[in-house]
CSV table of C-alpha atoms in Angstrom, one decimal:
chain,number,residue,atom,x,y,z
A,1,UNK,CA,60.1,31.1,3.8
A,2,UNK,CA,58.4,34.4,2.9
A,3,UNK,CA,57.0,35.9,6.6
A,4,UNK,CA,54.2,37.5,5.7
A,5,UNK,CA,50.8,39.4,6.5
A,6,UNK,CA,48.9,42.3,4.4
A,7,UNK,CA,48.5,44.1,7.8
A,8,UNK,CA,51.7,46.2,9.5
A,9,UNK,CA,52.3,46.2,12.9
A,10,UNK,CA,51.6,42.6,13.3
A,11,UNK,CA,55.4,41.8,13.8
A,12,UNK,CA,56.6,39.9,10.7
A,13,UNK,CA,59.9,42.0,10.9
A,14,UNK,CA,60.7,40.3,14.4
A,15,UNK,CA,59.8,37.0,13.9
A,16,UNK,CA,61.9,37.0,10.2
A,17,UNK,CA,64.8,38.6,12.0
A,18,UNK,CA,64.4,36.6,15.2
A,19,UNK,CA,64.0,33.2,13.2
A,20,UNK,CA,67.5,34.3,11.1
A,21,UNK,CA,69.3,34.8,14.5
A,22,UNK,CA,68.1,31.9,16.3
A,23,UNK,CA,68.9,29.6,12.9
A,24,UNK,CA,72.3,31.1,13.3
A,25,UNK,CA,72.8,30.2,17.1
A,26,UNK,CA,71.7,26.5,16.0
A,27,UNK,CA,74.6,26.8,13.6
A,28,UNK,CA,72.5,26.4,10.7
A,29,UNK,CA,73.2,29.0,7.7
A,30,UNK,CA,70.1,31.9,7.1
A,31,UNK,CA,69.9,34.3,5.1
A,32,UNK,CA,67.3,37.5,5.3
A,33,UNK,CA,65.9,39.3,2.6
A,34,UNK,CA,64.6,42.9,3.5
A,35,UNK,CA,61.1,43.2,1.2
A,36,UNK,CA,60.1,46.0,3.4
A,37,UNK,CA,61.0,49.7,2.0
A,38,UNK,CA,60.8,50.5,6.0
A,39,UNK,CA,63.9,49.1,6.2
A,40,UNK,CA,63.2,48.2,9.8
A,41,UNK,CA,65.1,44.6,9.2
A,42,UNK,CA,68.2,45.8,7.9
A,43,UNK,CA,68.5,48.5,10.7
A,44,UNK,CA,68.5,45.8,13.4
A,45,UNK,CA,70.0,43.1,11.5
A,46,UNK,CA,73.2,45.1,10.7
A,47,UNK,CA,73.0,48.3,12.8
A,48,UNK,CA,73.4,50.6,9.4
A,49,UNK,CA,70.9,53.3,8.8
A,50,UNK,CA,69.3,52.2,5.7
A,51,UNK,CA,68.9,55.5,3.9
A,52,UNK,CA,71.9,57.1,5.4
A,53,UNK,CA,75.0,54.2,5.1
A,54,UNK,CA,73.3,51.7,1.9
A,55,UNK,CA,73.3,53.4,-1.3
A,56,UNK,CA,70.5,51.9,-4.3
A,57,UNK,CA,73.5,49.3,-5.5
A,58,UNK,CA,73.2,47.7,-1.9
A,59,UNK,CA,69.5,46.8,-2.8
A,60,UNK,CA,68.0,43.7,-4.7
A,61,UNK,CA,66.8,46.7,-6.8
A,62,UNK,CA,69.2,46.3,-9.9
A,63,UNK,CA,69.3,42.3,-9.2
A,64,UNK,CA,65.3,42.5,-10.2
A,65,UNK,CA,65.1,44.5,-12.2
A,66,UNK,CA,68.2,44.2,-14.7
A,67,UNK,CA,70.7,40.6,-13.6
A,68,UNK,CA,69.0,37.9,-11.3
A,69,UNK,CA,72.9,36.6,-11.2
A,70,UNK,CA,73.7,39.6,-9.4
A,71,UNK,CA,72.2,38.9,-6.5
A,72,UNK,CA,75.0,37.5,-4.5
A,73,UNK,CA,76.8,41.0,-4.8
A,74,UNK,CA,74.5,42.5,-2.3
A,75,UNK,CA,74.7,39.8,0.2
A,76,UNK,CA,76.0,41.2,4.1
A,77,UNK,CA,77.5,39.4,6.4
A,78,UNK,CA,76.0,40.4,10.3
A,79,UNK,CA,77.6,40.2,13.5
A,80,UNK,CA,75.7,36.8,14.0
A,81,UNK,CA,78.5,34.1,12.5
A,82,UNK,CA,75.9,32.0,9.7
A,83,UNK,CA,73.3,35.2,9.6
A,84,UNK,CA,73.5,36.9,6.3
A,85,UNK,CA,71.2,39.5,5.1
A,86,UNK,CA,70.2,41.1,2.1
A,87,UNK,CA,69.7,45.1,2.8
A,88,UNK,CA,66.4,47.1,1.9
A,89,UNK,CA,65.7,51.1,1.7
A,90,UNK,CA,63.2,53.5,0.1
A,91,UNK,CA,65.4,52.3,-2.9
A,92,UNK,CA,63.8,48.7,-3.3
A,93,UNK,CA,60.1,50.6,-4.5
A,94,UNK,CA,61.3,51.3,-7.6
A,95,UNK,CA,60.5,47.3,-7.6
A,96,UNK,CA,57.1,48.2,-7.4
A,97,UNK,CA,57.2,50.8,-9.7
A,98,UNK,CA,59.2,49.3,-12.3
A,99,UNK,CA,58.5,46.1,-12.6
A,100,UNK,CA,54.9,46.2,-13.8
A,101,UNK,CA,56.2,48.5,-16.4
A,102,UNK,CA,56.9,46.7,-19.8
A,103,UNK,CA,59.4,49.7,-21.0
A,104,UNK,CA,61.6,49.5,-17.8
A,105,UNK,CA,61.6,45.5,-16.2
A,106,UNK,CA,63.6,44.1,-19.2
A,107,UNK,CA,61.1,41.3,-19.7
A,108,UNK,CA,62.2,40.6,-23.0
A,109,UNK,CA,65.7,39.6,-21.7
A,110,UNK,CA,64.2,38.1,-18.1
A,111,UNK,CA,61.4,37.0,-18.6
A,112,UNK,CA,58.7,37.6,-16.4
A,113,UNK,CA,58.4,40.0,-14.0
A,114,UNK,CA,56.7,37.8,-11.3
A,115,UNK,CA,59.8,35.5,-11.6
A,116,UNK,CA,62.8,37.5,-10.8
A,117,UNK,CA,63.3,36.3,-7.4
A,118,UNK,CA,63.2,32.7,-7.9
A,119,UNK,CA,65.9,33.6,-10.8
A,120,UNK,CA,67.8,34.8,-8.7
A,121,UNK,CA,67.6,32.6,-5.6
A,122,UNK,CA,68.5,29.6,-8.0
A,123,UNK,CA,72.4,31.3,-7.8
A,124,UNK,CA,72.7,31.5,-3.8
A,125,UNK,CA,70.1,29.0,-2.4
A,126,UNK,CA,72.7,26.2,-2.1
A,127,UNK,CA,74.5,28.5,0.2
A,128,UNK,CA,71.8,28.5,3.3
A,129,UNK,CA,70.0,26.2,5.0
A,130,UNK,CA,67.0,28.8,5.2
A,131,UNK,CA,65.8,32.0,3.5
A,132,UNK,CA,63.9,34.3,5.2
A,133,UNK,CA,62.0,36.9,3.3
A,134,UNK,CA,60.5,39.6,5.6
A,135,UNK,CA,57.6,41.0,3.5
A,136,UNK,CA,55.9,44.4,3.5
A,137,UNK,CA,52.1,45.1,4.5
A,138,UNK,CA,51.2,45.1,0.4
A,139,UNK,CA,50.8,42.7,-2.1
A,140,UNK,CA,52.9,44.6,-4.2
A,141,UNK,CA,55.6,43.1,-7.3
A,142,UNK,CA,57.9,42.1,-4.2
A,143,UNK,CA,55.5,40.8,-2.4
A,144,UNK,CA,54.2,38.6,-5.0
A,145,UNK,CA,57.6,37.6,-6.1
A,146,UNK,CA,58.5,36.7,-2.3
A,147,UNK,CA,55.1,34.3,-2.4
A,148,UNK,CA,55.9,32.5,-5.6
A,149,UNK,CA,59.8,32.2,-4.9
A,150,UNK,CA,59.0,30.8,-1.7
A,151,UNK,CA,58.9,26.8,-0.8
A,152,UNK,CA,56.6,28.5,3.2
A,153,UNK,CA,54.9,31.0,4.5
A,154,UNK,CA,54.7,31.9,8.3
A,155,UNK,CA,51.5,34.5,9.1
A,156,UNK,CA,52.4,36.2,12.5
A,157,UNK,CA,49.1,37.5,13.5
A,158,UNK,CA,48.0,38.9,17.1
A,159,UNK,CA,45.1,37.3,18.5
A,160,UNK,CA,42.8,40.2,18.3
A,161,UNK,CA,39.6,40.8,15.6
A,162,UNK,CA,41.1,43.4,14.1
A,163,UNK,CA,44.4,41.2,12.8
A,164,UNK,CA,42.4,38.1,12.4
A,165,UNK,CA,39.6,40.2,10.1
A,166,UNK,CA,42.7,41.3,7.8
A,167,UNK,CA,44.1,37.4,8.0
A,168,UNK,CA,40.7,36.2,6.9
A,169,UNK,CA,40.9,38.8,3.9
A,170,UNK,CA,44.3,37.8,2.9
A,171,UNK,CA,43.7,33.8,2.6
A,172,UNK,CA,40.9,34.9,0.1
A,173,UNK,CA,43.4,36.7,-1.6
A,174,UNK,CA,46.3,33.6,-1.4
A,175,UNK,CA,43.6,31.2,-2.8
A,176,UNK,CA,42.5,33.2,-5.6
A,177,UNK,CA,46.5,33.8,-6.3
A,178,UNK,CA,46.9,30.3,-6.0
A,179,UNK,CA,44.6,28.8,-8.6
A,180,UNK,CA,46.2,30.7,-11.3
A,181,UNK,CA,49.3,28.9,-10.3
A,182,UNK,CA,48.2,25.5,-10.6
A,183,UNK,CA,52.3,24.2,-10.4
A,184,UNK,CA,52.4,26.3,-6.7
A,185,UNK,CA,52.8,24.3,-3.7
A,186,UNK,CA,54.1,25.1,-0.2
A,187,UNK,CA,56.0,22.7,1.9
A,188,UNK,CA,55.3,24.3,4.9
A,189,UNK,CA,52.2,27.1,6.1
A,190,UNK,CA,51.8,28.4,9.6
A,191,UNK,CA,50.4,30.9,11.5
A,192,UNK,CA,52.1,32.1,14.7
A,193,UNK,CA,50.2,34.1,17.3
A,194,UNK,CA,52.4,36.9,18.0
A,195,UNK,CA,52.2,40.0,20.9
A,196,UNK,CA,50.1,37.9,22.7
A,197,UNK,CA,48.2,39.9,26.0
A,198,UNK,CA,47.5,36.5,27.5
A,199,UNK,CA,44.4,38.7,28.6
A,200,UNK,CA,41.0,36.8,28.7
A,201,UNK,CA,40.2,38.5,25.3
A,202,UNK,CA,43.2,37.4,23.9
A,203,UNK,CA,43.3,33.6,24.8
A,204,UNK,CA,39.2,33.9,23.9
A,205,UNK,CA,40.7,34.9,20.5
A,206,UNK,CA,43.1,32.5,20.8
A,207,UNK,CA,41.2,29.2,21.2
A,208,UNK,CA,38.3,30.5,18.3
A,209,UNK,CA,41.5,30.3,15.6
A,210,UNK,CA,42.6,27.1,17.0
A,211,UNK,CA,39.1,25.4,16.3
A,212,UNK,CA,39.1,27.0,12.6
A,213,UNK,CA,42.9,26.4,11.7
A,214,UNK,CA,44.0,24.0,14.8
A,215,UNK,CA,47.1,22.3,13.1
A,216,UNK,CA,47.9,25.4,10.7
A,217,UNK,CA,48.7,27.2,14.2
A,218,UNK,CA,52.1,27.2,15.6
A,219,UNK,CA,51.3,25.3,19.5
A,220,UNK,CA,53.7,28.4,21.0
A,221,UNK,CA,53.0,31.9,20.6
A,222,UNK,CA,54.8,35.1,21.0
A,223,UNK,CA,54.1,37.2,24.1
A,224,UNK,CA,53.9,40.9,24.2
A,225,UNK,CA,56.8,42.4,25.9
A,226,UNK,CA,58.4,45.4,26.6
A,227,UNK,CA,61.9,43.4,25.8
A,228,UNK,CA,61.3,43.7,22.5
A,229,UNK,CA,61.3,47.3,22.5
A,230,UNK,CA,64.0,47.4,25.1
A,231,UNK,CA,65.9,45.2,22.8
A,232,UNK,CA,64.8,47.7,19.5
A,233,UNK,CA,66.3,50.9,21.3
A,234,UNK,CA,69.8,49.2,21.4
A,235,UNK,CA,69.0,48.4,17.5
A,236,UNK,CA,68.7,44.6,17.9
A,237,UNK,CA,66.5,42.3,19.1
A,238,UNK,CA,66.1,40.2,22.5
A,239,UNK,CA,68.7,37.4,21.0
A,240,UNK,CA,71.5,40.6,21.1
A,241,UNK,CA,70.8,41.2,25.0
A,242,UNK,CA,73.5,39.9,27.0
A,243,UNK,CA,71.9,40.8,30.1
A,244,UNK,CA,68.4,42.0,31.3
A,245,UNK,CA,67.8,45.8,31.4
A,246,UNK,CA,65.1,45.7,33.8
A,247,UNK,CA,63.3,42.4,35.3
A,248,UNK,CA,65.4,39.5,35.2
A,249,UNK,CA,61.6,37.8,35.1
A,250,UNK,CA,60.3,39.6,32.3
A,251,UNK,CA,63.6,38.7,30.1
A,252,UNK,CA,63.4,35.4,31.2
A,253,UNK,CA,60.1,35.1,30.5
A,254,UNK,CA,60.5,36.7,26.6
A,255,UNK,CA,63.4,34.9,25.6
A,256,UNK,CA,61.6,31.3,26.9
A,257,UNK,CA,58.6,32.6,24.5
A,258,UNK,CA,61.2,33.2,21.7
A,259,UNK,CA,63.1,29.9,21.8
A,260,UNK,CA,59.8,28.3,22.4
A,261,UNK,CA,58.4,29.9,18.7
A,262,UNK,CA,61.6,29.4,17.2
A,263,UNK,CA,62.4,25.7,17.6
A,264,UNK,CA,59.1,24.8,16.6
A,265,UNK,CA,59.5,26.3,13.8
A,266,UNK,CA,62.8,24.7,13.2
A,267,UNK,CA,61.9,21.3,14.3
A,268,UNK,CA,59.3,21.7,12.0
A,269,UNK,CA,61.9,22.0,9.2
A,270,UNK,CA,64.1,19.6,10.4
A,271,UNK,CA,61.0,17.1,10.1
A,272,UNK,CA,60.6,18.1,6.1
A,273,UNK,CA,64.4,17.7,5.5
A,274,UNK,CA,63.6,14.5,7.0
A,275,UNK,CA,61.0,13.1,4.5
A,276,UNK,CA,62.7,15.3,1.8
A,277,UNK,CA,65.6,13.2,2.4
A,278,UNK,CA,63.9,9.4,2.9
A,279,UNK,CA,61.9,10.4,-0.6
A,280,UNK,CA,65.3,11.1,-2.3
A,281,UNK,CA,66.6,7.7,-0.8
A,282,UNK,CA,64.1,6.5,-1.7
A,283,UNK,CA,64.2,7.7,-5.5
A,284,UNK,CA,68.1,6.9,-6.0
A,285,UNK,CA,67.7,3.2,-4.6
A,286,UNK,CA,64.7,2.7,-7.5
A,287,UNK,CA,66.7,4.5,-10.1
A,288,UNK,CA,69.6,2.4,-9.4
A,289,UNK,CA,67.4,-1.3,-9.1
A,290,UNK,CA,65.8,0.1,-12.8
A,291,UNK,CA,70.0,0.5,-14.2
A,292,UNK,CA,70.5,-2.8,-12.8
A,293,UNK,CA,68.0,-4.4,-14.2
A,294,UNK,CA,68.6,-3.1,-17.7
């Protein structure tokens, strides 16, 4: 599931690293893949200072760019049992730089450039239960390799005309993307209302993209709360808070929000592997009357 949105700020970062916790606490396996040279994932995933305590070997970097197989070598473990993460820095824009460039992304070895990802996911997917790729505010060579690796996408976007002008200017973008990849299909698309006011501008905002997109939108949205940032000054997130530093209310009402978002979003799953399962069923039982038939 690539989390994604060409505008920053709009909170892709917690809802990817939110998702991978609360997949975790459901004791399904997730695994996180920093895209974001920020770093801002891997800080309050694993607590380590991206630029200071991960050297360029604890990237994706080298996996990209010279042995897809490799990818499994810079896989962390968190302090969430069934949470893994793979670590960004300022390293991981040599991606953008490199890759493009016919002289440096070994294309002749890997193939092409746009590809590496999905290479290299091949090698660990079997692992998790999810991937979660936390994207950066570009459509840049990871970006793109996040969208065409990935089987979803989940669009966090605050109900405001500034976010939703940008959405509206990244579909066009998608579409055109998509028709040159004719083979491309997503199981799953949604668009998640996040830092919600729940102002009368805000739910105005709010029920305009529910008549243009209605099912496309996730029913629950993310409020905007200062537990987030509470959360974020302890290097974490709301799911690491034992106990409410302030209102017991507020927290309440945050982490209600949260689980809300999040077991949509994995009920919404769970319904896939459903069908995804039935339609396998469903394939073995014909191949097997086809063997017996001769």
């Amino acid at each position: 599931i690539a989390v994604s949105n060409l505008k920053g700020g709009v909170g892709k970062t917690q809802t990817a690293v939110d998702l991978g916790k609360k997949l975790a606490i459901e004791g399904l396996r997730s695994l996180l893949l920093d895209f974001d040279a920020q770093g801002t994932a891997t800080l309050i995933s694993s607590g380590l200072i991206p630029d200071l305590e991960l050297g360029y070997d604890a990237t994706i970097t080298n996996c990209l760019l010279s042995d897809p197989n490799n990818i499994s070598k810079v896989v962390l473990k968190t302090h969430f049992d069934g949470f893994d993460l793979i670590p960004a820095n300022l390293a991981i824009q040599d991606c953008d730089l490199l890759l493009p460039n016919e002289k440096e992304n070994n294309q002749e070895r890997l193939g092409s450039p746009f590809m590496r990802l999905s290479q290299a996911l091949k090698t660990i997917k079997n692992q998790y239960d999810v991937i979660l790729i936390d994207c950066g505010p570009n459509l840049g060579l990871l970006t793109l390799n996040a969208i065409i690796a990935c089987d979803g996408m989940i669009i966090p976007i605050p109900p405001n005309m500034n976010d939703y002008s940008s959405f509206i200017m990244y579909t066009a973008t998608l579409r055109n993307m998509f028709k040159e990849l004719p083979d491309k299909k997503l199981e799953y698309f949604r668009i998640m209302l996040s830092k919600h006011s729940g102002s009368n501008e805000a739910l105005q905002m709010e029920n305009m993209m529910r008549e243009q997109f209605g099912r496309f939108i996730l029913s629950n949205h993310m409020c905007e709360t200062v537990e987030v940032a509470k959360a974020a000054n302890e290097i974490g997130t709301i799911y690491d808070v034992s106990k409410p530093r302030g209102s017991r209310e507020a927290y309440r009402r945050a982490i209600q929000h949260l689980d809300d978002v999040n077991m949509e979003i994995i009920n919404n799953f769970k319904d896939i592997w459903g069908k995804q399962a039935e339609k396998a069923v469903h394939k073995s039982e014909q191949t097997t009357e086809e063997v017996v038939n001769g």
